[in-house]
mmCIF file of C-alpha atoms in Angstrom:
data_model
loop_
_atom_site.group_PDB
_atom_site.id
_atom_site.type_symbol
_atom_site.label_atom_id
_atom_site.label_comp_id
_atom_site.label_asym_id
_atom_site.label_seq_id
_atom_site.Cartn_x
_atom_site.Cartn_y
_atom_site.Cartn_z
ATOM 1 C CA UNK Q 299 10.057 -22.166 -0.374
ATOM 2 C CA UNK Q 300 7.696 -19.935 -1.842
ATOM 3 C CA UNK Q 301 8.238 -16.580 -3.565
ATOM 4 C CA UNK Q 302 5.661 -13.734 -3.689
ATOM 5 C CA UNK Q 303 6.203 -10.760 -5.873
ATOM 6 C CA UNK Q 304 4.741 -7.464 -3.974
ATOM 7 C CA UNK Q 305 0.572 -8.188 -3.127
ATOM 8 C CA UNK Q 306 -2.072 -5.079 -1.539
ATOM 9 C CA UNK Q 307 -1.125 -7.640 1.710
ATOM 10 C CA UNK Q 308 2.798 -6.574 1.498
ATOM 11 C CA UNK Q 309 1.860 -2.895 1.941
ATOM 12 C CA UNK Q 310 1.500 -3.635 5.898
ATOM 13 C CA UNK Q 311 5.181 -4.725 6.070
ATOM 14 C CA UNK Q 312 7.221 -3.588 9.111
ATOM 15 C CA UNK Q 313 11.177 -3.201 9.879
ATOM 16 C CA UNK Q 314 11.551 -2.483 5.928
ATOM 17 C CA UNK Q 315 15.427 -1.497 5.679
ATOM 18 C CA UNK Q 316 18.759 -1.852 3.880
ATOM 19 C CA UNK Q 317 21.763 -3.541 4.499
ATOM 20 C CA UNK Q 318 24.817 -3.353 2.535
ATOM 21 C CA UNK Q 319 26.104 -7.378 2.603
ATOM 22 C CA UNK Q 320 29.053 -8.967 0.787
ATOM 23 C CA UNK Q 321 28.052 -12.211 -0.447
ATOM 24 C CA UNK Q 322 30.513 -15.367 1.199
ATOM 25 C CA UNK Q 323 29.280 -18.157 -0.744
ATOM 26 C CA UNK Q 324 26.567 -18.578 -3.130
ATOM 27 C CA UNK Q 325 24.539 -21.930 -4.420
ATOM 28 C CA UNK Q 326 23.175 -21.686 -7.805
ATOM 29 C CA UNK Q 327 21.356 -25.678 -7.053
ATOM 30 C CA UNK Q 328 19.704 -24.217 -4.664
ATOM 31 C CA UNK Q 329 19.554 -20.522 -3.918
ATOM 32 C CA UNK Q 330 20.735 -19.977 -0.872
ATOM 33 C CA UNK Q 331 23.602 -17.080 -0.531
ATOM 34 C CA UNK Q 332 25.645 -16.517 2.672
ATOM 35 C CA UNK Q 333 26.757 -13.309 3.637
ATOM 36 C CA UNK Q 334 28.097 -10.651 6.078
ATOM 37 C CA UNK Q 335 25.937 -7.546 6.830
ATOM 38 C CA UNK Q 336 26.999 -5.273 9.615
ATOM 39 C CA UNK Q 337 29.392 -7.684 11.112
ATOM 40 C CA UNK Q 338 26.364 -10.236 10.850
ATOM 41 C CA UNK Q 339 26.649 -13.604 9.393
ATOM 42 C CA UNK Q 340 23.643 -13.938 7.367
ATOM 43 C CA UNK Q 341 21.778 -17.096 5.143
ATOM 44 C CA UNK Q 342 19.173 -15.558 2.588
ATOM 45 C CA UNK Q 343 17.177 -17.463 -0.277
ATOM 46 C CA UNK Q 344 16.918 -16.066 -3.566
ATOM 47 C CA UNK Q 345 14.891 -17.663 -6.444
ATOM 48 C CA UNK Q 346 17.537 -19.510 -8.537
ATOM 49 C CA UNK Q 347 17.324 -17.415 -11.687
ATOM 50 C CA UNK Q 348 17.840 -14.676 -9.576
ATOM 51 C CA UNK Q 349 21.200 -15.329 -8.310
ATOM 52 C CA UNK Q 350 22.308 -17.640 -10.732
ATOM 53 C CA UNK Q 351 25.248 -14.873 -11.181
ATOM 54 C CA UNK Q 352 26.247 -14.357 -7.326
ATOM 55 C CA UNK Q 353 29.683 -15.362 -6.201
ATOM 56 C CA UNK Q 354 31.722 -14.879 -3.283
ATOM 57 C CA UNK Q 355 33.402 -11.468 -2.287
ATOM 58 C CA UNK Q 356 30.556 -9.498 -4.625
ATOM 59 C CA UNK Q 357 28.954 -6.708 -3.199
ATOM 60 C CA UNK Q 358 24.734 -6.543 -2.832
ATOM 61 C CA UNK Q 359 21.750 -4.476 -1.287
ATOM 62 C CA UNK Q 360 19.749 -6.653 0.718
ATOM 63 C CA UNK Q 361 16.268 -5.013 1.078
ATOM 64 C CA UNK Q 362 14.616 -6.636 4.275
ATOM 65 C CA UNK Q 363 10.944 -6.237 6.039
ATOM 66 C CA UNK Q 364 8.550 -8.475 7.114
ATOM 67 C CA UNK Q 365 4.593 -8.945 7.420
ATOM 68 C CA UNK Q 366 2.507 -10.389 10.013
ATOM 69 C CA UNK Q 367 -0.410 -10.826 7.532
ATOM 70 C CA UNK Q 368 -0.886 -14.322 5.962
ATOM 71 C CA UNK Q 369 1.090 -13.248 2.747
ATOM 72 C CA UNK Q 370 3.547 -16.651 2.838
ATOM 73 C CA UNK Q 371 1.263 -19.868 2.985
#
Protein backbone atom coordinates (compact mmCIF):
# COMPACT_ATOMS: atom_id res chain seq x y z
CA UNK A 1 0.00 0.00 0.00
CA UNK A 2 1.28 3.19 -0.95
CA UNK A 3 1.17 6.52 0.89
CA UNK A 4 1.17 9.97 -0.81
CA UNK A 5 1.59 13.09 1.19
CA UNK A 6 -0.70 16.02 -0.47
CA UNK A 7 0.55 16.48 -4.57
CA UNK A 8 -0.94 19.72 -7.12
CA UNK A 9 -3.00 16.20 -8.30
CA UNK A 10 -4.81 15.95 -4.67
CA UNK A 11 -6.25 19.46 -5.10
CA UNK A 12 -9.09 17.82 -7.46
CA UNK A 13 -10.27 15.59 -4.56
CA UNK A 14 -14.05 15.13 -4.12
CA UNK A 15 -16.41 13.98 -1.03
CA UNK A 16 -13.57 15.60 1.33
CA UNK A 17 -15.30 15.30 4.93
CA UNK A 18 -15.00 14.40 8.61
CA UNK A 19 -16.04 11.72 10.62
CA UNK A 20 -15.71 11.44 14.23
CA UNK A 21 -14.69 7.36 14.66
CA UNK A 22 -13.73 5.47 17.83
CA UNK A 23 -11.03 3.20 17.06
CA UNK A 24 -12.13 -0.91 17.86
CA UNK A 25 -8.93 -2.50 17.31
CA UNK A 26 -5.71 -1.35 16.08
CA UNK A 27 -2.51 -3.37 14.44
CA UNK A 28 0.74 -1.77 14.96
CA UNK A 29 2.41 -5.00 12.40
CA UNK A 30 0.52 -3.80 10.05
CA UNK A 31 -1.50 -0.62 10.14
CA UNK A 32 -4.70 -1.34 9.75
CA UNK A 33 -7.27 0.26 12.51
CA UNK A 34 -10.96 -0.78 12.78
CA UNK A 35 -13.47 1.50 13.78
CA UNK A 36 -17.07 2.80 14.16
CA UNK A 37 -18.06 6.10 12.43
CA UNK A 38 -21.68 7.05 12.34
CA UNK A 39 -22.93 3.68 13.28
CA UNK A 40 -20.50 2.42 10.40
CA UNK A 41 -18.08 -0.31 10.83
CA UNK A 42 -15.07 0.91 9.18
CA UNK A 43 -11.24 -0.73 8.17
CA UNK A 44 -8.69 2.21 7.42
CA UNK A 45 -4.77 1.92 6.81
CA UNK A 46 -2.50 4.18 8.41
CA UNK A 47 1.33 4.18 7.83
CA UNK A 48 2.73 2.22 10.83
CA UNK A 49 4.60 5.06 12.52
CA UNK A 50 1.57 6.79 12.36
CA UNK A 51 -0.56 4.76 14.52
CA UNK A 52 1.91 2.97 16.29
CA UNK A 53 0.02 4.65 19.47
CA UNK A 54 -3.77 3.73 18.53
CA UNK A 55 -5.68 1.40 20.77
CA UNK A 56 -9.10 0.37 21.17
CA UNK A 57 -11.94 2.64 22.66
CA UNK A 58 -9.64 5.99 21.68
CA UNK A 59 -11.28 8.64 20.05
CA UNK A 60 -9.97 10.06 16.27
CA UNK A 61 -10.88 12.47 13.29
CA UNK A 62 -10.88 10.60 10.25
CA UNK A 63 -10.44 13.11 7.34
CA UNK A 64 -11.79 11.30 4.11
CA UNK A 65 -11.94 12.37 0.16
CA UNK A 66 -11.00 10.82 -2.78
CA UNK A 67 -9.49 11.59 -6.40
CA UNK A 68 -10.24 10.25 -9.68
CA UNK A 69 -6.85 11.48 -11.04
CA UNK A 70 -3.98 8.90 -11.24
CA UNK A 71 -2.53 10.12 -7.80
CA UNK A 72 -2.24 6.22 -6.28
CA UNK A 73 -0.18 4.01 -8.82
Amino acid sequence: MTHTTQTHDMVNMHGTHTMPATVTSADPKTGIVDVMAEGMALRVHFPLASMTTLKAGDKIGLYMGYSQANVVK
